[in-house]
Amino acid sequence: MTSRTPATRSRKAPGRNQPGRLRGIDAARGLALLGMMATHLLPTFESNANLTPTWIGLTFSGRAAALFAVLAGVGLALSTGKHQPLSGPDLAKARRGVALRAVVIAAVGLTLGGLEVNVAVILVHYAVLFLCVLPFLGLGAKALCAWAAGWILGSPALAYLLRPWLLAAEPPLKLGHNPRWEDLGTPGQLLGDLFLTGYYPVVQWLAYLLVGLAIGRLVLAKALVPVLLLVGGTVVAVTAKAIGVAAIEDWGGLAALEKVVNAPGYPLGSVLQVNLAGLPQDGSWWWLASAAPHSGTPLDLLHTSAVAAAVIGACLLLGRLAEWIDLDLLLPLRGAGAMTLTLYTVHVWVLSNFYLKPLPAGWTEDGMYFAHAAVAITVGVVFARLSWRGPLEWLGHAAGQLGRGVLPRPATAGSR
């Protein structure tokens, strides 16, 4: 939507679209947070021998975490020049700022890793992704699109070739738990887990940040860009998933993989629909033909990246609509989305208090989820209304400012 005030009469006119655009990005973050909470608290499989997928597993598994990662790339693009990437000394300062933010995120993640909780905590991997994407921060949209496409196609094959070698080491270069402070004493296992053998392998997940950077380098204020993200993302997502399903169900993939798994009665078909993270993917190149959530295959990366692009486009369009009718439609989502690090951390800490314990009397899994979601939305709305940053967001922002050589100050909430 164009500004109602002619640009010739006010130099602030372009900025009127800025809040709606950034609010749309925050709203997408809020959706990602709620989706990840759903996979943590609600069952992704029915409790039966066939492991029948639930609608939660079919809808959110793999997609919510990928959206979270793609939005990290969008946020980095918005903080390093938007559609005109920084260069020279400014870029160097921005890189130092991002690196210090990564240190804060890693520290929070390593602390959470010490908790007993049935959640794969993403924060340490998230921090490493920030460091790995530093060389790409000075690139424009076209170059980033090329890098993202190459990474989506090439990194799964590289991981497929290297992963068995790391797992065959003695001891295997895999943690088997969330990264924690003690793991710094075994750097080989820690790095092997973070980059290739863990739940969120950085080698493949870097594709999400590259996609996010490419999206953030677009001129998001243009009216057609959100529409292109929504329509293009939807088409690519549906196509990638359809090809993956056909490869497994119609072209012989499932039969070949069942021979590799060699476990009669194992519901491989159900697992391929929801989560492939816990299953060794070796012994057959057919693994790379699926689009299964958390498989890290080309089709999985392409599908989940496209879903993220479509969600971002939809949220940006809703932000424009909210601006046009002068009604903050996205407040419940954007408030939580502006402080995801704090809310995610509290969410994981609360879950650790219920680990291997029965739910309190009168509570159900659905009730626990809606309680977590309601608290996250309420706290987010309060902080947004007061223009406050979340505590951990302020710490990360302060670290970023120090990296840029700017003394941090108590600041109002930002949209990044």
Coordinates of C-alpha atoms in Angstrom, one line a residue:
M1 CA 0.0 0.0 0.0
T2 CA 1.3 3.5 -0.8
S3 CA 1.4 6.2 1.7
R4 CA -1.5 8.6 1.8
T5 CA 0.9 11.5 2.2
P6 CA 2.7 12.5 -1.0
A7 CA 6.4 12.0 -0.9
T8 CA 7.0 15.5 -2.1
R9 CA 5.3 16.9 1.0
S10 CA 6.9 14.7 3.7
R11 CA 10.2 13.0 3.8
K12 CA 8.7 10.6 6.4
A13 CA 6.1 9.2 4.1
P14 CA 8.1 6.0 3.2
G15 CA 8.4 5.2 6.9
R16 CA 4.7 4.9 7.3
N17 CA 4.9 1.5 5.7
Q18 CA 7.8 0.4 7.8
P19 CA 6.0 -0.4 11.0
G20 CA 3.4 -2.6 9.2
R21 CA 6.1 -4.5 7.3
L22 CA 8.2 -5.1 10.4
R23 CA 5.1 -6.0 12.4
G24 CA 4.3 -8.7 9.8
I25 CA 7.8 -10.2 10.4
D26 CA 7.3 -10.2 14.1
A27 CA 3.9 -11.8 13.6
A28 CA 5.5 -14.6 11.6
R29 CA 7.9 -15.1 14.5
G30 CA 5.0 -15.4 16.8
L31 CA 3.5 -18.1 14.6
A32 CA 6.8 -20.0 14.6
L33 CA 7.0 -19.8 18.4
L34 CA 3.4 -21.1 18.8
G35 CA 4.0 -23.8 16.3
M36 CA 7.2 -25.0 18.1
M37 CA 5.3 -25.0 21.4
A38 CA 2.6 -27.2 19.8
T39 CA 5.2 -29.8 18.8
H40 CA 6.7 -29.7 22.3
L41 CA 3.4 -30.1 24.2
L42 CA 1.0 -31.9 21.9
P43 CA 1.4 -35.4 20.5
T44 CA 2.6 -35.7 16.9
F45 CA 1.7 -39.4 16.7
E46 CA -1.4 -41.2 18.0
S47 CA -0.5 -43.7 20.8
N48 CA -1.0 -46.8 18.7
A49 CA 1.2 -49.4 17.1
N50 CA 1.1 -47.8 13.7
L51 CA 2.1 -44.4 15.0
T52 CA -0.7 -42.7 13.1
P53 CA 0.3 -39.0 12.6
T54 CA -1.8 -36.4 14.4
W55 CA -2.8 -33.1 12.7
I56 CA -0.3 -31.4 14.9
G57 CA 2.5 -33.5 13.5
L58 CA 1.3 -33.2 10.0
T59 CA 1.0 -29.4 10.2
F60 CA 3.8 -28.1 12.4
S61 CA 6.6 -30.7 12.6
G62 CA 9.6 -29.4 10.7
R63 CA 7.8 -26.3 9.4
A64 CA 7.7 -24.3 12.6
A65 CA 11.4 -24.7 13.4
A66 CA 12.2 -23.9 9.7
L67 CA 10.1 -20.8 9.8
F68 CA 12.0 -19.7 13.0
A69 CA 15.3 -20.2 11.1
V70 CA 14.3 -18.5 7.9
L71 CA 13.1 -15.5 10.0
A72 CA 16.5 -15.4 11.6
G73 CA 17.9 -14.7 8.2
V74 CA 15.3 -12.1 7.5
G75 CA 16.1 -10.3 10.7
L76 CA 19.8 -10.3 9.9
A77 CA 19.0 -8.8 6.5
L78 CA 16.9 -6.1 8.0
S79 CA 19.6 -5.2 10.5
T80 CA 22.4 -5.1 7.9
G81 CA 21.0 -2.7 5.3
K82 CA 17.7 -4.3 4.2
H83 CA 17.6 -4.3 0.4
Q84 CA 20.9 -2.4 0.2
P85 CA 23.5 -4.5 2.1
L86 CA 26.1 -2.8 4.2
S87 CA 29.7 -2.7 3.0
G88 CA 33.2 -1.7 4.2
P89 CA 33.6 -0.6 7.8
D90 CA 29.8 -0.7 8.4
L91 CA 29.6 -4.3 7.4
A92 CA 32.6 -5.2 9.6
K93 CA 30.9 -3.6 12.6
A94 CA 27.6 -5.4 11.8
R95 CA 29.4 -8.7 11.6
R96 CA 31.0 -8.1 15.0
G97 CA 27.6 -7.2 16.4
V98 CA 26.0 -10.4 15.0
A99 CA 28.9 -12.5 16.4
L100 CA 28.4 -11.1 19.9
R101 CA 24.6 -11.7 19.6
A102 CA 25.4 -15.3 18.7
V103 CA 27.5 -15.6 21.9
V104 CA 24.6 -14.5 24.0
I105 CA 22.2 -16.9 22.3
A106 CA 24.7 -19.8 22.6
A107 CA 25.1 -19.0 26.4
V108 CA 21.4 -19.2 26.9
G109 CA 21.2 -22.4 24.8
L110 CA 24.0 -24.1 26.7
T111 CA 22.3 -23.2 30.0
L112 CA 19.0 -24.7 28.8
G113 CA 20.9 -27.8 27.6
G114 CA 21.6 -28.6 31.3
L115 CA 17.9 -29.0 32.0
E116 CA 16.2 -32.4 31.8
V117 CA 13.6 -31.8 29.2
N118 CA 12.1 -33.7 26.3
V119 CA 12.7 -30.9 23.8
A120 CA 15.4 -30.5 21.2
V121 CA 16.6 -27.0 22.1
I122 CA 17.6 -25.1 19.0
L123 CA 19.5 -22.2 20.4
V124 CA 23.1 -23.4 20.3
H125 CA 22.6 -24.5 16.7
Y126 CA 20.9 -21.1 16.0
A127 CA 23.9 -19.3 17.4
V128 CA 26.3 -21.3 15.2
L129 CA 24.2 -20.5 12.2
F130 CA 24.6 -16.8 13.0
L131 CA 28.4 -17.3 12.9
C132 CA 28.3 -19.4 9.7
V133 CA 26.2 -16.8 7.8
L134 CA 28.6 -13.9 8.6
P135 CA 30.4 -14.1 5.2
F136 CA 27.1 -13.8 3.4
L137 CA 25.9 -10.6 5.1
G138 CA 27.3 -8.3 2.4
L139 CA 25.6 -10.0 -0.5
G140 CA 22.5 -8.8 -2.4
A141 CA 19.3 -10.7 -3.2
K142 CA 20.4 -12.3 -6.5
A143 CA 23.7 -13.7 -5.1
L144 CA 21.9 -15.0 -2.0
C145 CA 19.2 -16.7 -4.1
A146 CA 22.0 -18.5 -6.0
W147 CA 23.8 -19.5 -2.8
A148 CA 20.5 -20.7 -1.2
A149 CA 19.6 -22.8 -4.2
G150 CA 23.1 -24.4 -4.3
W151 CA 23.0 -25.0 -0.5
I152 CA 19.6 -26.7 -0.7
L153 CA 20.8 -29.0 -3.5
G154 CA 24.3 -29.7 -2.3
S155 CA 24.4 -29.7 1.5
P156 CA 22.1 -32.8 1.9
A157 CA 24.4 -35.0 -0.3
L158 CA 27.4 -33.7 1.6
A159 CA 25.8 -34.6 4.9
Y160 CA 24.8 -38.0 3.6
L161 CA 28.4 -38.8 2.8
L162 CA 30.0 -37.4 5.9
R163 CA 27.5 -38.4 8.6
P164 CA 28.3 -42.1 8.6
W165 CA 32.0 -41.3 8.9
L166 CA 31.4 -39.2 12.0
L167 CA 29.1 -41.8 13.6
A168 CA 31.7 -44.5 13.0
A169 CA 34.3 -42.7 15.0
E170 CA 35.2 -43.9 18.5
P171 CA 33.5 -42.5 20.3
P172 CA 30.8 -41.4 17.8
L173 CA 30.8 -37.7 17.2
K174 CA 27.2 -37.3 18.4
L175 CA 26.0 -36.0 21.8
G176 CA 22.6 -37.8 22.2
H177 CA 21.4 -34.8 24.3
N178 CA 21.0 -31.1 24.0
P179 CA 24.3 -29.2 23.9
R180 CA 25.3 -28.0 27.4
W181 CA 28.3 -26.3 29.0
E182 CA 30.0 -29.6 29.9
D183 CA 30.2 -30.5 26.2
L184 CA 32.7 -27.7 25.6
G185 CA 35.2 -30.2 27.1
T186 CA 34.6 -32.6 24.2
P187 CA 34.7 -30.2 21.2
G188 CA 34.8 -33.0 18.6
Q189 CA 31.6 -34.5 19.7
L190 CA 30.0 -31.1 20.2
L191 CA 31.0 -29.8 16.7
G192 CA 30.1 -33.1 15.0
D193 CA 26.6 -33.0 16.6
L194 CA 26.1 -29.3 15.8
F195 CA 27.1 -29.5 12.2
L196 CA 26.0 -33.0 11.1
T197 CA 24.7 -35.6 13.5
G198 CA 22.4 -33.6 15.8
Y199 CA 18.7 -32.6 15.6
Y200 CA 19.3 -29.4 13.7
P201 CA 22.4 -30.0 11.5
V202 CA 24.0 -26.7 10.7
V203 CA 25.4 -28.0 7.4
Q204 CA 21.9 -28.3 6.0
W205 CA 20.1 -25.6 8.1
L206 CA 22.3 -22.9 6.9
A207 CA 20.1 -23.0 3.8
Y208 CA 17.2 -21.5 5.9
L209 CA 19.3 -18.5 6.9
L210 CA 20.4 -18.0 3.3
V211 CA 16.7 -18.1 2.2
G212 CA 15.8 -15.7 4.9
L213 CA 18.6 -13.3 4.0
A214 CA 17.5 -13.4 0.4
I215 CA 13.9 -12.5 1.4
G216 CA 15.1 -9.7 3.7
R217 CA 17.2 -8.3 0.8
L218 CA 14.0 -7.8 -1.2
V219 CA 12.3 -4.4 -1.2
L220 CA 9.5 -5.7 1.1
A221 CA 7.8 -2.3 1.0
K222 CA 6.8 -2.9 -2.6
A223 CA 3.2 -3.9 -2.9
L224 CA 3.8 -7.0 -5.0
V225 CA 6.6 -8.6 -2.9
P226 CA 4.5 -10.1 -0.2
V227 CA 2.1 -11.4 -2.8
L228 CA 4.9 -13.0 -4.7
L229 CA 6.2 -14.6 -1.5
L230 CA 2.8 -16.0 -0.6
V231 CA 1.9 -17.3 -4.1
G232 CA 5.4 -18.4 -5.1
G233 CA 6.0 -20.0 -1.7
T234 CA 2.8 -21.9 -1.8
V235 CA 3.4 -23.2 -5.3
V236 CA 6.9 -24.3 -4.6
A237 CA 5.9 -25.9 -1.2
V238 CA 3.1 -27.9 -2.8
T239 CA 5.3 -29.0 -5.7
A240 CA 8.2 -30.1 -3.5
K241 CA 6.0 -32.1 -1.2
A242 CA 4.2 -33.7 -4.1
I243 CA 7.4 -34.8 -5.7
G244 CA 8.7 -36.2 -2.3
V245 CA 5.4 -38.1 -1.7
A246 CA 5.5 -39.5 -5.3
A247 CA 9.1 -40.6 -4.9
I248 CA 8.4 -42.5 -1.7
E249 CA 5.0 -43.9 -2.4
D250 CA 4.8 -44.3 -6.2
W251 CA 8.4 -44.6 -7.5
G252 CA 9.7 -47.3 -5.2
G253 CA 11.3 -45.3 -2.4
L254 CA 9.4 -46.7 0.5
A255 CA 10.2 -50.3 -0.5
A256 CA 13.9 -49.6 -0.9
L257 CA 14.1 -47.8 2.5
E258 CA 12.1 -50.6 4.3
K259 CA 14.8 -53.0 3.2
V260 CA 17.5 -50.7 4.6
V261 CA 15.7 -50.3 7.9
N262 CA 15.2 -54.1 8.0
A263 CA 12.6 -53.9 10.8
P264 CA 9.4 -55.8 9.9
G265 CA 6.3 -54.0 11.1
Y266 CA 8.2 -50.7 11.7
P267 CA 5.8 -47.8 10.6
L268 CA 8.3 -46.1 8.3
G269 CA 5.5 -44.6 6.3
S270 CA 4.1 -42.8 9.3
V271 CA 7.6 -41.6 10.4
L272 CA 8.3 -40.2 7.0
Q273 CA 5.2 -38.0 7.3
V274 CA 6.1 -36.4 10.7
N275 CA 9.8 -36.6 11.8
L276 CA 12.8 -38.4 10.4
A277 CA 15.3 -36.9 12.8
G278 CA 15.7 -40.0 15.0
L279 CA 16.3 -42.5 12.2
P280 CA 19.7 -43.1 10.7
Q281 CA 19.6 -42.0 7.1
D282 CA 22.3 -44.2 5.5
G283 CA 22.6 -47.2 3.2
S284 CA 20.4 -45.9 0.4
W285 CA 20.3 -42.7 -1.7
W286 CA 16.5 -43.0 -1.6
W287 CA 16.7 -41.1 1.8
L288 CA 17.5 -38.0 -0.2
A289 CA 14.3 -38.4 -2.4
S290 CA 11.9 -37.8 0.5
A291 CA 10.4 -34.6 1.7
A292 CA 10.0 -35.9 5.3
P293 CA 10.1 -33.3 8.1
H294 CA 13.5 -33.0 9.8
S295 CA 15.1 -35.1 7.1
G296 CA 17.3 -32.3 5.7
T297 CA 16.9 -33.5 2.1
P298 CA 16.7 -31.1 -0.8
L299 CA 12.9 -31.5 -1.0
D300 CA 12.5 -31.1 2.7
L301 CA 14.6 -27.9 2.7
L302 CA 12.8 -26.6 -0.4
H303 CA 9.4 -27.4 1.0
T304 CA 9.9 -25.9 4.4
S305 CA 11.7 -22.8 3.1
A306 CA 8.8 -22.2 0.7
V307 CA 6.3 -22.6 3.5
A308 CA 8.2 -20.1 5.5
A309 CA 8.2 -17.7 2.5
A310 CA 4.5 -18.1 2.1
V311 CA 3.8 -17.5 5.8
I312 CA 6.0 -14.4 5.8
G313 CA 4.2 -13.1 2.7
A314 CA 0.8 -13.7 4.3
C315 CA 1.9 -11.9 7.6
L316 CA 3.2 -8.9 5.6
L317 CA -0.1 -8.6 3.7
L318 CA -2.0 -8.8 7.0
G319 CA 0.3 -6.1 8.3
R320 CA -0.6 -3.9 5.4
L321 CA -4.3 -4.5 5.9
A322 CA -4.0 -3.6 9.5
E323 CA -2.2 -0.4 8.6
W324 CA -4.8 0.4 6.0
I325 CA -7.8 0.0 8.4
D326 CA -5.8 1.4 11.3
L327 CA -6.4 -1.6 13.5
D328 CA -3.5 -3.6 15.0
L329 CA -4.7 -7.0 13.9
L330 CA -1.4 -8.7 14.4
L331 CA -0.8 -7.5 18.0
P332 CA -1.3 -10.9 19.7
L333 CA 1.3 -12.5 17.4
R334 CA 3.7 -9.7 16.9
G335 CA 4.0 -9.0 20.6
A336 CA 5.1 -12.6 21.3
G337 CA 7.2 -12.6 18.1
A338 CA 9.2 -9.6 19.2
M339 CA 10.5 -11.5 22.3
T340 CA 10.8 -15.1 21.1
L341 CA 14.1 -15.7 22.8
T342 CA 12.8 -14.8 26.2
L343 CA 9.5 -16.7 25.8
Y344 CA 11.1 -19.8 24.2
T345 CA 13.6 -19.9 27.1
V346 CA 10.9 -19.6 29.8
H347 CA 8.8 -22.2 27.9
V348 CA 11.6 -24.8 27.9
W349 CA 12.3 -24.1 31.6
V350 CA 8.7 -24.6 32.5
L351 CA 8.7 -27.9 30.6
S352 CA 11.7 -29.1 32.5
N353 CA 9.7 -28.8 35.7
F354 CA 7.3 -31.4 34.4
Y355 CA 9.8 -33.8 32.8
L356 CA 8.9 -37.4 33.6
K357 CA 6.2 -36.2 36.0
P358 CA 2.4 -36.6 35.6
L359 CA 0.4 -33.5 34.6
P360 CA -1.2 -31.6 37.5
A361 CA -4.6 -32.8 38.5
G362 CA -7.2 -31.6 36.0
W363 CA -4.7 -30.6 33.3
T364 CA -4.5 -32.1 29.9
E365 CA -1.9 -31.8 27.1
D366 CA -4.3 -29.4 25.3
G367 CA -4.7 -27.4 28.4
M368 CA -1.0 -27.1 28.9
Y369 CA -0.5 -25.9 25.4
F370 CA -3.2 -23.3 25.6
A371 CA -1.8 -22.1 28.9
H372 CA 1.7 -21.7 27.4
A373 CA 0.3 -20.0 24.3
A374 CA -2.0 -17.7 26.3
V375 CA 0.8 -16.6 28.6
A376 CA 3.2 -16.0 25.7
I377 CA 0.6 -13.9 23.9
T378 CA -0.4 -11.9 27.0
V379 CA 3.2 -11.1 28.0
G380 CA 4.0 -10.2 24.4
V381 CA 1.0 -7.9 24.2
V382 CA 2.0 -6.1 27.4
F383 CA 5.6 -5.7 26.4
A384 CA 4.5 -4.4 22.9
R385 CA 2.1 -1.9 24.4
L386 CA 4.8 -0.6 26.8
S387 CA 7.3 -0.6 23.9
W388 CA 9.7 -2.8 26.0
R389 CA 12.2 -5.3 24.7
G390 CA 12.2 -8.8 26.3
P391 CA 15.0 -9.2 28.9
L392 CA 17.0 -11.6 26.7
E393 CA 16.2 -9.6 23.6
W394 CA 17.7 -6.5 25.3
L395 CA 20.8 -8.5 26.2
G396 CA 21.2 -9.7 22.7
H397 CA 20.6 -6.1 21.4
A398 CA 23.2 -4.7 23.8
A399 CA 25.7 -7.3 22.7
G400 CA 25.1 -6.3 19.1
Q401 CA 25.5 -2.6 19.8
L402 CA 28.8 -3.3 21.6
G403 CA 30.0 -5.2 18.6
R404 CA 29.2 -2.2 16.4
G405 CA 31.0 0.1 18.8
V406 CA 27.9 1.8 20.2
L407 CA 27.2 2.0 23.9
P408 CA 23.9 0.2 24.6
R409 CA 21.1 2.1 26.2
P410 CA 17.8 1.0 27.7
A411 CA 15.7 1.0 24.5
T412 CA 12.2 0.6 23.3
A413 CA 11.2 -2.7 21.6
G414 CA 12.4 -3.1 18.1
S415 CA 10.9 -5.2 15.4
R416 CA 14.0 -7.3 14.7

